[in-house]
Amino acid sequence: MNRRPLLSFTVCWVAGSAAGCLFSGRSLLFCLTGLLLLPVVWAVCGGIRWRTAGVLVTALIVAALYWEYSEVRNVSLLPEVLGQPVSELNEAYITAAGVIASPVERDGDRVDFVVKLSGIRLHQGELAAAAGTEGEVKAEVNPGVAAETDAEIDAAGAGMRGAEGERVTVQIKLQEESEIAEAALWQRGDRVVIEGELIQPQIARNFGGFDYRAYLLTQKIHWLLKGTGTASVTVNPQVSWEPSTILRWNDKARSVLGAEMSRLFQEPHAGYMKGLVIGIQKELDPETFRQFSQLGLTHILAISGMHVAVYVGVILVLLRRCRLTRETALTVTLLLVPVYVLLSGTGPSVIRAGIMSMIALLAARLGMLKDGLNILAASALMMLVWNPYLLLSVSFQLSFLVTAGLMVYTPLAAPLFRRLPGWLGSSLSVTIIAQLVSFPLTIYYFNQFSLLSVAANLLLVPFITFLVLPLGTLALLLGRIWNTAALLLAQLAEILNNITFAAVEWVNGFTAGVLIWASPSFLWICLYYGLLYGLLLALKRRTEARLVPQFMDDETRPLAELERPEPQGNGRWKIGRNANSKSGNTTNQPDLLSIANSRRAAPAFQAYPPTGATRWSNPAAILCAIGLTILLYKGYNAEAIRDGSGSISFLDIGQGDSSLITTPGGTHILVDGGGTVSFGNREEWRIRRSPFEVGAKTLLPLLKQRGIHRLDAVILTHGDQDHAGGLQAVLEGIPVSALLFNGTLADTEPYTKLMTTALDAGVRLYPVQQGMSLAPDEATRLNFLWPEPRADGQILPEEVEDQNHESVVFRLEMNGRSFLFTGDMDQAAEEAILHSASQSGIRQGRPIDVLKVAHHGSKTATSADWLAFWNPGAAVISAGVNNMYGHPNGGVLDRLADANTEIYRTDQQGEIQLRVVKEGISIRHKLAPTPD
């Protein structure tokens, strides 16, 4: 570390920033104390100088304080400016003025951009009175079109309170197709006045779920402003030059390049080539992205070090061809790198690669020695000082970690491929190391890893980098100069793209190679990298030991070997003069020259005795391999329950139902999958490229994040979209053994697609009915209470329009505790079950511990008789926040309260988890309960 002080400083800066991010208060002090001791101990042991230790300690302290300083400043100004608490501002109607501070993007009927506010006004009389602005006059401005003068903007924003520096994300929902043209005129730097609803971003409502509020916090954004139509926006284009004008020009240039790509390429090639060549990923086909993501190939679609290296290399070659001097070529290339970084979208990975390239070019220009790790450290330090929240960016973490891993681990792995041709060994080592280094972060954030990823990267990355990328770039450059040639190149690139897409789809067909991993802990990740380093180092030493030199027989040999005498007949060595010798020569002493010559028959190469490090390389490699194997096994099976407990998770998936049951024996049963309900057929221009779908965006990621490798059973209570819709993504993303349903069919396209997908995937279908049971293990049993048995002779399922009445109802017994799942059953089904029990002489059912309230708490179910029969100790209601149906119904809540039943609600408490043991049930929920 004495040779790389900048690297040591940056590592300590990252550690201090991480401590500030993860801890606060007393915990932060304890963590910092532990970190500060490390450089001190290192200096005491003589590993570093005391001056270096002081610098590292300073880096730790300053980084932590800098993070805390950034956190203190990263708060919303609006509650203080408007004199209202956050709870009152949420969903308040406001008028805000400011400047557009990001590219304006449209997806279907929604336009998104960021505005840096200059003023804000609440549409409330009390605020005006408090400000003493009663009787203010609002100018009438024609909204949705460009204002004629700054005075109109100022008039529209009259009476506003200052909110300088506050950034909000604006979402405008277009009402008419004609508004698309109006929104297309909006650009970065335009002054705007917007009327809309102020919304606080959504937090994570499930354990381990995506926290949108925390994500926006890293962008220093605290509010969403939602407007309706272009009429809610008044725009005044930028007229004078400002520093943001450069970014405005850059946005225009990217837009022009994107339009040229759309002209040259057909879909889906246009969206793919935009992402590959200029970093515009918003138009990439979602299915293509999913296919690439499954194979770990998404790094190809993000502008990164590979693209920058190709760009720099091509420019240097062209400049040298123009007979420029080396120094001039390096200087020109250095100046052009920022241009490429801007045009490619300024993502963390391309900024990292751009900074590293500029530092390396500058060092080469000045004739200074270059060190890759120091250059990488300098890039990271510059970016983190500029924006400490980049530390939380997945792109930042992967970019720097993989780059550092290649620098550290590749030299260790290179000797292992020495028998291969140079180009193949180099490609294999780089590809394998990149996959091994990125593996922990890949499974932490994306919870899956393909065993075929190495092969796919080895074959497709060179194919795309050296064929498709140059063809696409050349076609883009020739588009306005030689259109015919550009179109021919585009067609050739499309042919190669088709080969790529077909290969990716074919490889992804081997679903057994895709492994699902739970998100590992930080300790697990650290142990992984340590064991991997130890294994590669030991293997390198072991390999080098076989190639250790080795002297030739005509070279000088160790003296000890030449002094080795011949044995006498008694097996003893005799050295010395013979007393009878007159000449003084030894008669019995071995002839040293003849000994040396006699050993000419020995191998030409003879190894030196192994050193201590070499001697321990084999045991060290074995121990590291065993440790790494155990670590991977533990990580892959992290979800296994070994204490005899079971669990039930009532997931918060909005206005719908989805519950995950994990039995003491490790069986996973998913009850319903929620779903996104849409009303009527939407116009084509309104359809978004990647619309929100609860199964793909919420349910499937949660299952993967918890390490669910396979669902042993999926119980579909009925065919309504808010219960069945999300299961489509589940069947496509996770192996499912069996699908249990109510024995009827729903006449809807999504339901038909779901059943077809299940049959194609080889999922066993079981229609369930009253009287059936399922016993996954000795401690668990499911008894089905509804629907009624089918009529004799009825074999094929029939279509039923009223799916609620046919909902699957079952009683779950687990570890001696009882739970009742009711789907969307109606009161008629409740009465039928009670009547059937009465006919069997059962007047009172065995009390249940937890009741899953039917139909999201609708008034059509959960009658008083039903509650009296089961006498539930607690009830869980799954409903969406502020849903349009008014669920749960007040009457149902009253009946539950009258029955002394404790109520849990996903709309108020988020996900509700139950841990079930023989001694009892422990309950926790994601959010603190909120009042009605």
Short mmCIF file of N, CA, C and O in Angstrom, two decimals, residues 602-684:
data_model
loop_
_atom_site.label_atom_id
_atom_site.label_comp_id
_atom_site.label_asym_id
_atom_site.label_seq_id
_atom_site.Cartn_x
_atom_site.Cartn_y
_atom_site.Cartn_z
N ALA A 602 20.94 -37.92 -15.92
CA ALA A 602 19.80 -37.36 -15.19
C ALA A 602 19.03 -36.40 -16.09
O ALA A 602 19.54 -35.95 -17.12
N PRO A 603 17.83 -36.03 -15.73
CA PRO A 603 17.05 -35.08 -16.55
C PRO A 603 17.80 -33.78 -16.73
O PRO A 603 18.56 -33.34 -15.86
N ALA A 604 17.58 -33.17 -17.86
CA ALA A 604 18.29 -31.93 -18.18
C ALA A 604 17.90 -30.81 -17.24
O ALA A 604 18.68 -29.92 -16.96
N PHE A 605 16.63 -30.82 -16.74
CA PHE A 605 16.16 -29.79 -15.82
C PHE A 605 15.92 -30.43 -14.47
O PHE A 605 15.30 -31.47 -14.37
N GLN A 606 16.41 -29.77 -13.42
CA GLN A 606 16.19 -30.26 -12.07
C GLN A 606 15.75 -29.09 -11.22
O GLN A 606 16.34 -28.01 -11.27
N ALA A 607 14.69 -29.27 -10.43
CA ALA A 607 14.12 -28.17 -9.67
C ALA A 607 14.87 -27.96 -8.37
O ALA A 607 15.42 -28.89 -7.79
N TYR A 608 14.84 -26.70 -7.95
CA TYR A 608 15.34 -26.38 -6.63
C TYR A 608 14.37 -26.91 -5.59
O TYR A 608 13.19 -27.11 -5.87
N PRO A 609 14.83 -27.11 -4.39
CA PRO A 609 13.90 -27.54 -3.34
C PRO A 609 12.79 -26.51 -3.18
O PRO A 609 13.03 -25.31 -3.28
N PRO A 610 11.54 -26.94 -2.96
CA PRO A 610 10.41 -26.01 -2.86
C PRO A 610 10.56 -25.11 -1.65
O PRO A 610 11.03 -25.52 -0.60
N THR A 611 10.10 -23.85 -1.82
CA THR A 611 10.09 -22.91 -0.71
C THR A 611 8.89 -23.18 0.17
O THR A 611 7.98 -23.94 -0.17
N GLY A 612 8.83 -22.47 1.32
CA GLY A 612 7.70 -22.66 2.22
C GLY A 612 6.39 -22.26 1.57
O GLY A 612 5.37 -22.95 1.71
N ALA A 613 6.39 -21.12 0.83
CA ALA A 613 5.15 -20.68 0.19
C ALA A 613 4.68 -21.68 -0.85
O ALA A 613 3.49 -21.97 -0.98
N THR A 614 5.64 -22.24 -1.60
CA THR A 614 5.27 -23.23 -2.61
C THR A 614 4.77 -24.51 -1.97
O THR A 614 3.83 -25.14 -2.44
N ARG A 615 5.42 -24.91 -0.88
CA ARG A 615 5.04 -26.15 -0.21
C ARG A 615 3.61 -26.09 0.32
O ARG A 615 2.91 -27.09 0.35
N TRP A 616 3.17 -24.91 0.72
CA TRP A 616 1.82 -24.78 1.28
C TRP A 616 0.76 -24.43 0.23
O TRP A 616 -0.41 -24.25 0.57
N SER A 617 1.16 -24.31 -1.03
CA SER A 617 0.19 -23.89 -2.05
C SER A 617 -0.90 -24.93 -2.26
O SER A 617 -2.08 -24.59 -2.40
N ASN A 618 -0.55 -26.21 -2.28
CA ASN A 618 -1.57 -27.25 -2.49
C ASN A 618 -2.58 -27.30 -1.34
O ASN A 618 -3.79 -27.25 -1.58
N PRO A 619 -2.15 -27.39 -0.07
CA PRO A 619 -3.14 -27.38 1.01
C PRO A 619 -3.97 -26.10 1.03
O PRO A 619 -5.17 -26.13 1.31
N ALA A 620 -3.33 -24.96 0.75
CA ALA A 620 -4.06 -23.69 0.76
C ALA A 620 -5.12 -23.66 -0.33
O ALA A 620 -6.26 -23.20 -0.11
N ALA A 621 -4.77 -24.19 -1.51
CA ALA A 621 -5.75 -24.23 -2.60
C ALA A 621 -6.93 -25.13 -2.24
O ALA A 621 -8.09 -24.79 -2.50
N ILE A 622 -6.63 -26.27 -1.62
CA ILE A 622 -7.70 -27.20 -1.22
C ILE A 622 -8.60 -26.56 -0.16
O ILE A 622 -9.84 -26.63 -0.25
N LEU A 623 -7.99 -25.91 0.83
CA LEU A 623 -8.79 -25.29 1.89
C LEU A 623 -9.65 -24.15 1.34
O LEU A 623 -10.83 -24.03 1.71
N CYS A 624 -9.09 -23.32 0.48
CA CYS A 624 -9.87 -22.23 -0.11
C CYS A 624 -10.99 -22.76 -0.98
O CYS A 624 -12.11 -22.22 -0.98
N ALA A 625 -10.72 -23.82 -1.74
CA ALA A 625 -11.76 -24.41 -2.59
C ALA A 625 -12.89 -24.99 -1.73
O ALA A 625 -14.07 -24.81 -2.05
N ILE A 626 -12.52 -25.66 -0.65
CA ILE A 626 -13.55 -26.21 0.25
C ILE A 626 -14.36 -25.08 0.89
O ILE A 626 -15.60 -25.12 0.95
N GLY A 627 -13.66 -24.05 1.36
CA GLY A 627 -14.35 -22.92 1.97
C GLY A 627 -15.28 -22.22 1.00
O GLY A 627 -16.41 -21.85 1.34
N LEU A 628 -14.82 -22.04 -0.24
CA LEU A 628 -15.64 -21.38 -1.26
C LEU A 628 -16.86 -22.24 -1.60
O LEU A 628 -17.97 -21.71 -1.80
N THR A 629 -16.66 -23.54 -1.66
CA THR A 629 -17.78 -24.44 -1.94
C THR A 629 -18.84 -24.38 -0.85
O THR A 629 -20.05 -24.29 -1.13
N ILE A 630 -18.38 -24.41 0.40
CA ILE A 630 -19.33 -24.32 1.53
C ILE A 630 -20.06 -22.98 1.51
O ILE A 630 -21.27 -22.90 1.74
N LEU A 631 -19.31 -21.91 1.22
CA LEU A 631 -19.92 -20.58 1.18
C LEU A 631 -20.99 -20.50 0.09
O LEU A 631 -22.08 -19.96 0.33
N LEU A 632 -20.70 -21.03 -1.08
CA LEU A 632 -21.67 -21.01 -2.17
C LEU A 632 -22.89 -21.86 -1.84
O LEU A 632 -24.03 -21.48 -2.14
N TYR A 633 -22.65 -22.99 -1.21
CA TYR A 633 -23.77 -23.86 -0.83
C TYR A 633 -24.68 -23.16 0.17
O TYR A 633 -25.91 -23.18 0.03
N LYS A 634 -24.07 -22.53 1.17
CA LYS A 634 -24.85 -21.81 2.17
C LYS A 634 -25.61 -20.65 1.54
O LYS A 634 -26.77 -20.38 1.88
N GLY A 635 -24.96 -19.95 0.62
CA GLY A 635 -25.62 -18.83 -0.03
C GLY A 635 -26.77 -19.24 -0.90
O GLY A 635 -27.81 -18.60 -0.92
N TYR A 636 -26.60 -20.36 -1.60
CA TYR A 636 -27.66 -20.82 -2.50
C TYR A 636 -28.86 -21.35 -1.72
O TYR A 636 -30.00 -21.21 -2.16
N ASN A 637 -28.62 -21.94 -0.58
CA ASN A 637 -29.70 -22.51 0.23
C ASN A 637 -30.02 -21.62 1.44
O ASN A 637 -30.40 -22.11 2.50
N ALA A 638 -29.87 -20.32 1.26
CA ALA A 638 -30.05 -19.40 2.38
C ALA A 638 -31.49 -19.38 2.89
O ALA A 638 -31.74 -19.06 4.05
N GLU A 639 -32.47 -19.74 2.03
CA GLU A 639 -33.87 -19.63 2.45
C GLU A 639 -34.34 -20.83 3.25
O GLU A 639 -35.46 -20.84 3.78
N ALA A 640 -33.50 -21.88 3.34
CA ALA A 640 -33.92 -23.10 4.04
C ALA A 640 -34.18 -22.82 5.52
O ALA A 640 -33.38 -22.18 6.20
N ILE A 641 -35.32 -23.27 6.02
CA ILE A 641 -35.68 -23.10 7.43
C ILE A 641 -35.28 -24.37 8.17
O ILE A 641 -35.72 -25.46 7.83
N ARG A 642 -34.44 -24.23 9.18
CA ARG A 642 -33.90 -25.40 9.84
C ARG A 642 -34.28 -25.47 11.32
O ARG A 642 -33.82 -26.32 12.03
N ASP A 643 -35.11 -24.55 11.78
CA ASP A 643 -35.48 -24.57 13.20
C ASP A 643 -36.87 -25.11 13.44
O ASP A 643 -37.43 -24.96 14.53
N GLY A 644 -37.47 -25.73 12.42
CA GLY A 644 -38.79 -26.33 12.58
C GLY A 644 -39.93 -25.34 12.48
O GLY A 644 -41.09 -25.70 12.71
N SER A 645 -39.66 -24.10 12.15
CA SER A 645 -40.71 -23.10 12.05
C SER A 645 -41.22 -23.00 10.61
O SER A 645 -40.53 -23.36 9.66
N GLY A 646 -42.43 -22.50 10.47
CA GLY A 646 -43.01 -22.20 9.18
C GLY A 646 -43.26 -20.71 9.09
O GLY A 646 -43.13 -19.98 10.08
N SER A 647 -43.61 -20.24 7.93
CA SER A 647 -43.87 -18.81 7.78
C SER A 647 -44.97 -18.58 6.75
O SER A 647 -45.16 -19.38 5.82
N ILE A 648 -45.69 -17.48 6.96
CA ILE A 648 -46.71 -17.03 6.01
C ILE A 648 -46.48 -15.54 5.79
O ILE A 648 -46.40 -14.76 6.74
N SER A 649 -46.35 -15.15 4.53
CA SER A 649 -46.15 -13.74 4.18
C SER A 649 -47.34 -13.27 3.35
O SER A 649 -47.57 -13.78 2.26
N PHE A 650 -48.08 -12.30 3.89
CA PHE A 650 -49.15 -11.67 3.14
C PHE A 650 -48.53 -10.45 2.46
O PHE A 650 -48.31 -9.41 3.08
N LEU A 651 -48.23 -10.60 1.18
CA LEU A 651 -47.49 -9.59 0.44
C LEU A 651 -48.38 -8.41 0.10
O LEU A 651 -49.58 -8.56 -0.15
N ASP A 652 -47.77 -7.24 0.08
CA ASP A 652 -48.49 -6.03 -0.33
C ASP A 652 -48.26 -5.83 -1.81
O ASP A 652 -47.20 -5.36 -2.23
N ILE A 653 -49.24 -6.22 -2.59
CA ILE A 653 -49.13 -6.06 -4.05
C ILE A 653 -50.25 -5.15 -4.57
O ILE A 653 -50.71 -5.30 -5.69
N GLY A 654 -50.64 -4.20 -3.71
CA GLY A 654 -51.68 -3.26 -4.12
C GLY A 654 -53.06 -3.87 -3.95
O GLY A 654 -53.31 -4.65 -3.04
N GLN A 655 -53.95 -3.50 -4.87
CA GLN A 655 -55.32 -3.99 -4.80
C GLN A 655 -55.39 -5.39 -5.40
O GLN A 655 -55.72 -5.58 -6.56
N GLY A 656 -55.03 -6.37 -4.59
CA GLY A 656 -55.04 -7.75 -5.03
C GLY A 656 -54.63 -8.65 -3.88
O GLY A 656 -54.52 -8.20 -2.73
N ASP A 657 -54.43 -9.91 -4.18
CA ASP A 657 -54.07 -10.89 -3.16
C ASP A 657 -52.84 -11.68 -3.59
O ASP A 657 -52.74 -12.10 -4.75
N SER A 658 -51.93 -11.91 -2.64
CA SER A 658 -50.83 -12.83 -2.87
C SER A 658 -50.21 -13.15 -1.52
O SER A 658 -49.87 -12.26 -0.75
N SER A 659 -50.09 -14.46 -1.24
CA SER A 659 -49.54 -14.93 0.03
C SER A 659 -48.54 -16.04 -0.25
O SER A 659 -48.78 -16.90 -1.11
N LEU A 660 -47.44 -16.02 0.48
CA LEU A 660 -46.41 -17.04 0.34
C LEU A 660 -46.35 -17.86 1.62
O LEU A 660 -46.14 -17.31 2.71
N ILE A 661 -46.54 -19.17 1.48
CA ILE A 661 -46.49 -20.10 2.61
C ILE A 661 -45.22 -20.93 2.48
O ILE A 661 -44.98 -21.55 1.44
N THR A 662 -44.41 -20.94 3.54
CA THR A 662 -43.24 -21.81 3.60
C THR A 662 -43.41 -22.73 4.79
O THR A 662 -43.51 -22.27 5.94
N THR A 663 -43.48 -24.02 4.55
CA THR A 663 -43.77 -24.99 5.59
C THR A 663 -42.49 -25.34 6.36
O THR A 663 -41.38 -25.06 5.90
N PRO A 664 -42.63 -25.95 7.53
CA PRO A 664 -41.43 -26.37 8.29
C PRO A 664 -40.52 -27.30 7.50
O PRO A 664 -39.31 -27.33 7.74
N GLY A 665 -41.08 -28.05 6.54
CA GLY A 665 -40.27 -28.93 5.72
C GLY A 665 -39.62 -28.25 4.53
O GLY A 665 -38.92 -28.90 3.74
N GLY A 666 -39.84 -26.94 4.36
CA GLY A 666 -39.21 -26.20 3.27
C GLY A 666 -40.02 -26.15 2.00
O GLY A 666 -39.51 -25.72 0.96
N THR A 667 -41.29 -26.56 2.02
CA THR A 667 -42.15 -26.48 0.84
C THR A 667 -42.65 -25.04 0.67
O THR A 667 -43.06 -24.40 1.64
N HIS A 668 -42.61 -24.55 -0.57
CA HIS A 668 -43.06 -23.19 -0.87
C HIS A 668 -44.38 -23.25 -1.64
O HIS A 668 -44.45 -23.87 -2.71
N ILE A 669 -45.39 -22.60 -1.11
CA ILE A 669 -46.72 -22.55 -1.74
C ILE A 669 -47.11 -21.09 -1.90
O ILE A 669 -47.15 -20.34 -0.92
N LEU A 670 -47.41 -20.70 -3.12
CA LEU A 670 -47.85 -19.34 -3.40
C LEU A 670 -49.36 -19.35 -3.63
O LEU A 670 -49.86 -20.08 -4.48
N VAL A 671 -50.07 -18.54 -2.87
CA VAL A 671 -51.52 -18.43 -3.01
C VAL A 671 -51.82 -17.12 -3.73
O VAL A 671 -51.63 -16.03 -3.18
N ASP A 672 -52.24 -17.22 -4.99
CA ASP A 672 -52.57 -16.07 -5.84
C ASP A 672 -51.32 -15.24 -6.13
O ASP A 672 -50.28 -15.37 -5.48
N GLY A 673 -51.45 -14.37 -7.14
CA GLY A 673 -50.30 -13.57 -7.55
C GLY A 673 -50.60 -12.12 -7.81
O GLY A 673 -49.80 -11.42 -8.43
N GLY A 674 -51.77 -11.66 -7.31
CA GLY A 674 -52.11 -10.27 -7.58
C GLY A 674 -52.28 -10.04 -9.07
O GLY A 674 -52.42 -10.97 -9.86
N GLY A 675 -52.24 -8.79 -9.47
CA GLY A 675 -52.37 -8.48 -10.89
C GLY A 675 -52.74 -7.04 -11.10
O GLY A 675 -53.37 -6.40 -10.25
N THR A 676 -52.32 -6.51 -12.24
CA THR A 676 -52.65 -5.13 -12.60
C THR A 676 -53.91 -5.13 -13.44
O THR A 676 -53.96 -5.76 -14.51
N VAL A 677 -54.92 -4.46 -12.95
CA VAL A 677 -56.23 -4.44 -13.62
C VAL A 677 -56.29 -3.25 -14.56
O VAL A 677 -55.98 -2.11 -14.16
N SER A 678 -56.64 -3.48 -15.81
CA SER A 678 -56.85 -2.40 -16.77
C SER A 678 -58.29 -2.44 -17.25
O SER A 678 -58.90 -3.50 -17.36
N PHE A 679 -58.82 -1.27 -17.52
CA PHE A 679 -60.22 -1.16 -17.91
C PHE A 679 -60.32 -0.75 -19.37
O PHE A 679 -59.83 0.32 -19.77
N GLY A 680 -60.94 -1.61 -20.17
CA GLY A 680 -61.16 -1.31 -21.58
C GLY A 680 -59.89 -1.40 -22.40
O GLY A 680 -58.80 -1.65 -21.89
N ASN A 681 -60.04 -1.19 -23.70
CA ASN A 681 -58.91 -1.22 -24.62
C ASN A 681 -58.29 0.17 -24.73
O ASN A 681 -58.98 1.15 -25.02
N ARG A 682 -57.00 0.24 -24.51
CA ARG A 682 -56.31 1.52 -24.57
C ARG A 682 -55.90 1.83 -26.00
O ARG A 682 -55.58 0.95 -26.79
N GLU A 683 -55.92 3.12 -26.32
CA GLU A 683 -55.43 3.55 -27.63
C GLU A 683 -53.95 3.22 -27.76
O GLU A 683 -53.21 3.25 -26.78
N GLU A 684 -53.55 2.95 -28.97
CA GLU A 684 -52.17 2.49 -29.19
C GLU A 684 -51.15 3.50 -28.72
O GLU A 684 -50.11 3.14 -28.15
#
